[in-house]
mmCIF file of C-alpha atoms in Angstrom:
data_model
loop_
_atom_site.group_PDB
_atom_site.id
_atom_site.type_symbol
_atom_site.label_atom_id
_atom_site.label_comp_id
_atom_site.label_asym_id
_atom_site.label_seq_id
_atom_site.Cartn_x
_atom_site.Cartn_y
_atom_site.Cartn_z
ATOM 1 C CA MET C 1 -7.125 5.815 18.714
ATOM 2 C CA GLY C 2 -6.738 3.398 15.657
ATOM 3 C CA ASP C 3 -4.434 4.274 12.286
ATOM 4 C CA TRP C 4 -6.149 6.362 9.722
ATOM 5 C CA ASN C 5 -6.762 4.564 6.102
ATOM 6 C CA THR C 6 -6.881 5.816 2.773
ATOM 7 C CA LEU C 7 -7.744 4.532 -0.416
ATOM 8 C CA HIS C 8 -6.943 6.028 -3.858
ATOM 9 C CA HIS C 9 -6.269 5.737 -7.625
ATOM 10 C CA PHE C 10 -3.205 4.225 -8.567
ATOM 11 C CA ASP C 11 -1.294 3.062 -12.141
ATOM 12 C CA ASP C 12 0.270 -0.179 -11.568
ATOM 13 C CA LYS C 13 1.569 -0.065 -14.977
ATOM 14 C CA THR C 14 3.607 2.867 -14.378
ATOM 15 C CA PHE C 15 4.622 1.673 -10.848
ATOM 16 C CA TYR C 16 6.013 -1.567 -12.601
ATOM 17 C CA SER C 17 7.261 -0.262 -15.404
ATOM 18 C CA MET C 18 9.271 3.141 -14.017
ATOM 19 C CA ILE C 19 9.538 2.617 -10.126
ATOM 20 C CA VAL C 20 10.136 -1.265 -9.419
ATOM 21 C CA PRO C 21 12.921 -0.694 -12.150
ATOM 22 C CA ASP C 22 14.623 2.061 -10.720
ATOM 23 C CA PHE C 23 14.834 0.251 -7.266
ATOM 24 C CA LYS C 24 16.360 -2.438 -8.772
ATOM 25 C CA SER C 25 18.565 -0.717 -11.340
ATOM 26 C CA ASN C 26 20.857 2.489 -10.358
ATOM 27 C CA GLY C 27 17.867 4.500 -8.503
ATOM 28 C CA GLN C 28 18.146 7.716 -10.777
ATOM 29 C CA LEU C 29 14.313 8.668 -10.012
ATOM 30 C CA LEU C 30 15.032 7.494 -6.043
ATOM 31 C CA ARG C 31 17.636 9.624 -5.652
ATOM 32 C CA LYS C 32 15.668 12.687 -7.599
ATOM 33 C CA TYR C 33 12.821 12.520 -5.039
ATOM 34 C CA PHE C 34 15.156 11.795 -1.995
ATOM 35 C CA ASN C 35 17.185 14.831 -2.514
ATOM 36 C CA SER C 36 14.116 16.913 -3.554
ATOM 37 C CA LYS C 37 12.653 19.932 -0.845
ATOM 38 C CA PHE C 38 9.622 17.424 -0.498
ATOM 39 C CA GLY C 39 11.540 14.596 0.222
ATOM 40 C CA SER C 40 13.366 16.422 3.185
ATOM 41 C CA TYR C 41 10.002 16.992 4.698
ATOM 42 C CA ILE C 42 8.571 12.750 3.799
ATOM 43 C CA VAL C 43 12.137 11.263 4.828
ATOM 44 C CA TYR C 44 12.682 12.317 8.464
ATOM 45 C CA GLY C 45 16.467 13.124 9.259
ATOM 46 C CA ASN C 46 17.080 13.390 5.969
ATOM 47 C CA ASP C 47 21.136 13.543 5.551
ATOM 48 C CA GLN C 48 23.806 10.922 4.743
ATOM 49 C CA ASN C 49 21.955 10.855 1.475
ATOM 50 C CA GLU C 50 24.208 8.639 -0.871
ATOM 51 C CA GLU C 51 24.871 6.394 2.063
ATOM 52 C CA ARG C 52 20.579 5.908 2.786
ATOM 53 C CA ILE C 53 20.362 5.858 -1.129
ATOM 54 C CA ALA C 54 22.737 3.343 -1.174
ATOM 55 C CA GLU C 55 21.396 0.674 1.224
ATOM 56 C CA ILE C 56 18.285 1.096 -0.187
ATOM 57 C CA LEU C 57 19.232 -0.221 -3.806
ATOM 58 C CA ARG C 58 21.230 -2.670 -1.970
ATOM 59 C CA PHE C 59 17.943 -3.908 -0.294
ATOM 60 C CA SER C 60 15.826 -3.727 -3.431
ATOM 61 C CA GLN C 61 18.224 -6.386 -5.516
ATOM 62 C CA PHE C 62 16.971 -8.723 -2.682
ATOM 63 C CA LEU C 63 12.862 -8.095 -3.803
ATOM 64 C CA ASP C 64 10.755 -9.954 -6.242
ATOM 65 C CA ASN C 65 9.396 -8.299 -9.102
ATOM 66 C CA HIS C 66 6.127 -7.423 -6.839
ATOM 67 C CA PHE C 67 8.643 -5.645 -4.469
ATOM 68 C CA LYS C 68 8.485 -8.212 -1.644
ATOM 69 C CA SER C 69 11.360 -9.786 -0.348
ATOM 70 C CA ASP C 70 11.736 -13.372 -0.805
ATOM 71 C CA THR C 71 13.627 -13.672 2.307
ATOM 72 C CA LEU C 72 10.926 -12.711 4.365
ATOM 73 C CA LEU C 73 8.473 -14.828 2.453
ATOM 74 C CA ASN C 74 10.337 -17.875 3.307
ATOM 75 C CA ILE C 75 10.349 -16.915 6.978
ATOM 76 C CA GLN C 76 6.717 -16.534 7.456
ATOM 77 C CA LYS C 77 5.611 -19.035 4.878
ATOM 78 C CA ARG C 78 7.902 -21.546 7.262
ATOM 79 C CA LYS C 79 6.111 -24.938 7.703
ATOM 80 C CA LYS C 80 6.548 -27.082 11.172
ATOM 81 C CA GLY C 81 8.790 -29.540 10.834
ATOM 82 C CA ILE C 82 7.281 -33.167 11.633
ATOM 83 C CA ASN C 83 9.192 -33.876 14.963
ATOM 84 C CA GLU C 84 9.374 -30.053 15.763
ATOM 85 C CA ASN C 85 7.684 -28.984 19.134
ATOM 86 C CA TYR C 86 4.758 -26.328 17.592
ATOM 87 C CA SER C 87 5.898 -23.521 20.517
ATOM 88 C CA ASP C 88 9.463 -23.624 19.501
ATOM 89 C CA PHE C 89 8.892 -23.445 15.664
ATOM 90 C CA ILE C 90 6.591 -20.564 16.429
ATOM 91 C CA GLN C 91 9.397 -18.831 18.614
ATOM 92 C CA LYS C 92 12.292 -19.590 15.792
ATOM 93 C CA ARG C 93 9.794 -18.119 13.313
ATOM 94 C CA ASN C 94 9.078 -14.790 15.300
ATOM 95 C CA GLN C 95 12.468 -14.383 16.217
ATOM 96 C CA GLU C 96 13.759 -14.676 12.396
ATOM 97 C CA GLU C 97 10.913 -12.791 11.367
ATOM 98 C CA GLU C 98 12.379 -9.820 14.391
ATOM 99 C CA ASP C 99 15.978 -10.056 13.378
ATOM 100 C CA PHE C 100 14.909 -9.110 9.785
ATOM 101 C CA GLN C 101 13.488 -6.445 11.213
ATOM 102 C CA LYS C 102 16.241 -5.423 13.144
ATOM 103 C CA ALA C 103 18.374 -5.670 10.042
ATOM 104 C CA ASN C 104 16.324 -4.206 7.545
ATOM 105 C CA GLY C 105 14.209 -1.993 9.683
ATOM 106 C CA ALA C 106 15.833 1.534 8.607
ATOM 107 C CA ILE C 107 16.271 0.642 5.311
ATOM 108 C CA ILE C 108 12.783 -0.461 5.103
ATOM 109 C CA GLU C 109 11.525 2.703 6.338
ATOM 110 C CA ASP C 110 13.049 5.160 4.406
ATOM 111 C CA ILE C 111 11.799 3.142 1.367
ATOM 112 C CA ASN C 112 8.230 3.100 2.997
ATOM 113 C CA HIS C 113 8.699 6.712 3.310
ATOM 114 C CA ILE C 114 10.267 8.024 0.170
ATOM 115 C CA LEU C 115 7.951 5.262 -2.339
ATOM 116 C CA THR C 116 5.128 7.345 -0.918
ATOM 117 C CA LEU C 117 5.743 10.191 -1.850
ATOM 118 C CA MET C 118 7.542 8.550 -5.645
ATOM 119 C CA ILE C 119 4.094 7.045 -5.918
ATOM 120 C CA PHE C 120 1.813 9.850 -5.295
ATOM 121 C CA SER C 121 3.782 11.895 -7.602
ATOM 122 C CA GLU C 122 4.315 9.613 -10.591
ATOM 123 C CA CYS C 123 1.713 7.165 -10.394
ATOM 124 C CA ALA C 124 -1.432 7.502 -8.265
ATOM 125 C CA GLY C 125 -3.639 10.361 -6.590
ATOM 126 C CA PHE C 126 -3.427 11.530 -3.794
ATOM 127 C CA ASN C 127 -7.088 13.676 -3.958
ATOM 128 C CA PRO C 128 -9.771 12.664 -3.879
ATOM 129 C CA HIS C 129 -9.600 9.749 -1.954
ATOM 130 C CA LEU C 130 -12.010 7.329 -0.379
ATOM 131 C CA ILE C 131 -11.979 7.133 3.575
ATOM 132 C CA LEU C 132 -10.598 4.038 4.757
ATOM 133 C CA GLY C 133 -11.003 5.494 8.447
ATOM 134 C CA ARG C 134 -10.193 3.454 11.315
ATOM 135 C CA SER C 135 -13.187 0.447 10.754
ATOM 136 C CA ILE C 136 -15.549 1.935 8.372
ATOM 137 C CA PHE C 137 -13.843 0.364 5.358
ATOM 138 C CA THR C 138 -14.327 -3.096 7.013
ATOM 139 C CA GLY C 139 -17.700 -2.543 8.844
ATOM 140 C CA SER C 140 -19.079 -1.691 5.320
ATOM 141 C CA VAL C 141 -17.602 -3.201 2.804
ATOM 142 C CA CYS C 142 -18.080 -7.782 3.060
ATOM 143 C CA ALA C 143 -17.156 -10.575 1.379
ATOM 144 C CA LYS C 144 -18.433 -13.752 0.580
ATOM 145 C CA PRO C 145 -16.126 -16.275 2.648
ATOM 146 C CA LYS C 146 -13.264 -17.837 -0.087
ATOM 147 C CA SER C 147 -14.501 -16.202 -2.844
ATOM 148 C CA ILE C 148 -12.505 -14.020 -5.356
ATOM 149 C CA ALA C 149 -13.326 -11.162 -4.196
ATOM 150 C CA GLU C 150 -12.828 -11.405 -0.371
ATOM 151 C CA ASN C 151 -9.295 -12.311 -1.678
ATOM 152 C CA ILE C 152 -8.949 -9.274 -3.671
ATOM 153 C CA ILE C 153 -10.765 -6.597 -1.027
ATOM 154 C CA SER C 154 -8.676 -7.858 1.755
ATOM 155 C CA LYS C 155 -5.316 -6.692 0.301
ATOM 156 C CA LEU C 156 -6.695 -2.910 0.946
ATOM 157 C CA THR C 157 -6.375 -3.630 4.605
ATOM 158 C CA ASP C 158 -4.047 -6.052 4.840
ATOM 159 C CA ASN C 159 -0.005 -6.650 3.983
ATOM 160 C CA GLU C 160 0.817 -9.917 2.302
ATOM 161 C CA LEU C 161 3.260 -12.395 2.793
ATOM 162 C CA GLY C 162 6.716 -11.249 2.115
ATOM 163 C CA SER C 163 5.518 -7.369 1.843
ATOM 164 C CA ILE C 164 8.304 -4.757 3.283
ATOM 165 C CA PHE C 165 5.507 -2.693 3.962
ATOM 166 C CA TYR C 166 4.507 -3.607 7.531
ATOM 167 C CA PRO C 167 4.141 -0.835 10.497
ATOM 168 C CA SER C 168 7.183 -1.089 12.816
ATOM 169 C CA ARG C 169 6.883 -0.207 16.579
ATOM 170 C CA SER C 170 8.219 3.493 15.942
ATOM 171 C CA ASN C 171 6.601 4.071 12.637
ATOM 172 C CA ARG C 172 2.994 3.531 11.419
ATOM 173 C CA SER C 173 2.763 5.546 8.271
ATOM 174 C CA GLY C 174 2.846 4.774 4.380
ATOM 175 C CA ILE C 175 1.521 2.328 1.897
ATOM 176 C CA ILE C 176 -0.481 -0.957 3.068
ATOM 177 C CA ASN C 177 -1.080 -2.892 -0.133
ATOM 178 C CA TRP C 178 -2.237 -2.230 -3.696
ATOM 179 C CA ILE C 179 -4.678 -3.692 -6.017
ATOM 180 C CA THR C 180 -3.446 -3.970 -10.002
ATOM 181 C CA HIS C 181 -5.951 -3.284 -12.657
ATOM 182 C CA GLU C 182 -6.168 -6.948 -13.614
ATOM 183 C CA GLU C 183 -7.174 -7.377 -10.062
ATOM 184 C CA LEU C 184 -10.052 -4.780 -9.663
ATOM 185 C CA GLN C 185 -11.059 -6.322 -13.402
ATOM 186 C CA LEU C 186 -11.518 -9.847 -11.638
ATOM 187 C CA LEU C 187 -13.535 -7.679 -8.461
ATOM 188 C CA TRP C 188 -15.651 -6.435 -10.643
ATOM 189 C CA LEU C 189 -16.321 -9.624 -12.129
ATOM 190 C CA ASP C 190 -16.978 -11.033 -8.690
ATOM 191 C CA LYS C 191 -18.736 -8.411 -7.670
ATOM 192 C CA GLU C 192 -22.257 -10.198 -6.832
ATOM 193 C CA ASN C 193 -19.904 -11.928 -4.120
ATOM 194 C CA ILE C 194 -19.362 -7.911 -2.136
ATOM 195 C CA TYR C 195 -22.123 -6.445 -0.268
ATOM 196 C CA SER C 196 -23.111 -4.439 2.469
ATOM 197 C CA GLU C 197 -24.249 -6.333 5.327
ATOM 198 C CA LYS C 198 -26.219 -3.164 7.042
ATOM 199 C CA GLU C 199 -28.479 -0.858 5.614
ATOM 200 C CA GLU C 200 -26.799 1.966 7.373
ATOM 201 C CA THR C 201 -23.561 1.534 5.643
ATOM 202 C CA GLY C 202 -25.024 1.341 2.236
ATOM 203 C CA LYS C 203 -23.702 4.594 1.151
ATOM 204 C CA TYR C 204 -20.469 3.828 2.331
ATOM 205 C CA PHE C 205 -20.489 0.853 0.287
ATOM 206 C CA SER C 206 -22.099 2.176 -3.368
ATOM 207 C CA ASP C 207 -19.405 5.333 -2.620
ATOM 208 C CA PHE C 208 -16.697 2.299 -3.133
ATOM 209 C CA LEU C 209 -18.108 0.895 -6.180
ATOM 210 C CA LYS C 210 -18.322 4.157 -7.342
ATOM 211 C CA PHE C 211 -14.743 4.665 -6.825
ATOM 212 C CA VAL C 212 -13.768 1.039 -8.043
ATOM 213 C CA GLU C 213 -16.229 2.024 -11.235
ATOM 214 C CA ILE C 214 -14.019 5.044 -12.058
ATOM 215 C CA ALA C 215 -10.697 3.247 -11.518
ATOM 216 C CA LEU C 216 -11.669 0.721 -14.359
ATOM 217 C CA GLU C 217 -13.124 3.300 -16.754
ATOM 218 C CA ASN C 218 -9.202 4.885 -16.326
ATOM 219 C CA ASN C 219 -7.611 1.833 -16.654
ATOM 220 C CA LEU C 220 -6.361 1.917 -13.119
ATOM 221 C CA GLY C 221 -6.101 -0.045 -9.795
ATOM 222 C CA LEU C 222 -6.005 1.198 -6.535
ATOM 223 C CA ILE C 223 -3.526 2.107 -3.517
ATOM 224 C CA SER C 224 -3.900 2.000 0.162
ATOM 225 C CA GLY C 225 -1.785 4.272 2.767
ATOM 226 C CA THR C 226 -2.162 4.583 6.616
ATOM 227 C CA ASN C 227 -1.125 7.475 8.811
ATOM 228 C CA MET C 228 0.182 9.339 5.717
ATOM 229 C CA ASN C 229 1.848 13.352 5.267
ATOM 230 C CA GLU C 230 -1.356 14.428 4.155
ATOM 231 C CA SER C 231 -0.139 17.884 4.451
ATOM 232 C CA ILE C 232 2.715 17.090 2.436
ATOM 233 C CA LEU C 233 1.373 14.764 -0.253
ATOM 234 C CA LYS C 234 -2.020 17.513 -0.755
ATOM 235 C CA LEU C 235 0.460 19.943 -2.700
ATOM 236 C CA ILE C 236 1.930 17.364 -5.431
ATOM 237 C CA GLN C 237 -0.078 17.355 -8.462
ATOM 238 C CA SER C 238 -1.867 14.440 -9.510
ATOM 239 C CA PRO C 239 -0.201 12.832 -12.240
ATOM 240 C CA LEU C 240 -3.421 11.171 -13.282
ATOM 241 C CA SER C 241 -5.829 12.187 -15.656
ATOM 242 C CA VAL C 242 -8.843 11.085 -13.272
ATOM 243 C CA LYS C 243 -11.037 13.908 -13.075
ATOM 244 C CA ILE C 244 -13.924 13.270 -10.248
ATOM 245 C CA ASP C 245 -16.644 15.654 -9.763
ATOM 246 C CA VAL C 246 -17.527 14.941 -5.728
ATOM 247 C CA GLN C 247 -20.514 16.859 -5.114
ATOM 248 C CA GLU C 248 -22.014 16.400 -8.756
ATOM 249 C CA LEU C 249 -21.408 12.387 -8.399
ATOM 250 C CA GLY C 250 -23.272 12.882 -4.649
ATOM 251 C CA LEU C 251 -20.012 11.382 -2.971
ATOM 252 C CA GLU C 252 -20.108 11.363 0.812
ATOM 253 C CA TYR C 253 -17.003 9.504 1.765
ATOM 254 C CA VAL C 254 -14.910 10.175 -1.231
ATOM 255 C CA ILE C 255 -13.435 13.298 -0.319
ATOM 256 C CA ASN C 256 -10.473 15.858 -1.211
ATOM 257 C CA TYR C 257 -8.509 16.840 1.404
ATOM 258 C CA GLU C 258 -8.112 20.321 2.411
#
């Protein structure tokens, strides 16, 4: 049936000033959420907490300031050697990436689960959110090839090189990617290069633009997720001060998950 994706308002400044440094230091905030009641629902098999937290903190020391893995980035960006057979190059690169996943997959899964809880508790609003669905976003919001806009909106549905937020075989839930407020400003400056290709998708396109506009007005970015634990995340009081009256604004694709 495919994955169910959603888009949310996101305070990237709080994320980079509070959450990322916590993961790269002693994990005080991480421990608070990992050991919380919500944490026990979000982080499956929530036992041996201190061991798992220690592994998360150890792994996080090797992530860059954008919360990406230099090791994984180097694997994915490696170029074929001059005398290297192409099939051998692909096989080796795939094997290196698979080895990285085997060595770190359980830790990454823990990070993805707990980080989702932390983000929606500290710096993002779960409700109301824009439906990305399985394909409605990519079928409704188009961008001119090689434009700034295309580069930015592609982040909403795709991971970037070096990202640890990619689905494993056993887990397809959590964060996909995010757009900072600065990136969203660039998107807005280049919005003439985004468009709705079909008349029937025009309403979705206008709802997307309104959702972006609200983010910009509130100095926010955007964050996307897939197959998230909606029944738990809807219970969290939004840390954002954004107020959206979906009915008053006539938004059909911006919803509150009840």
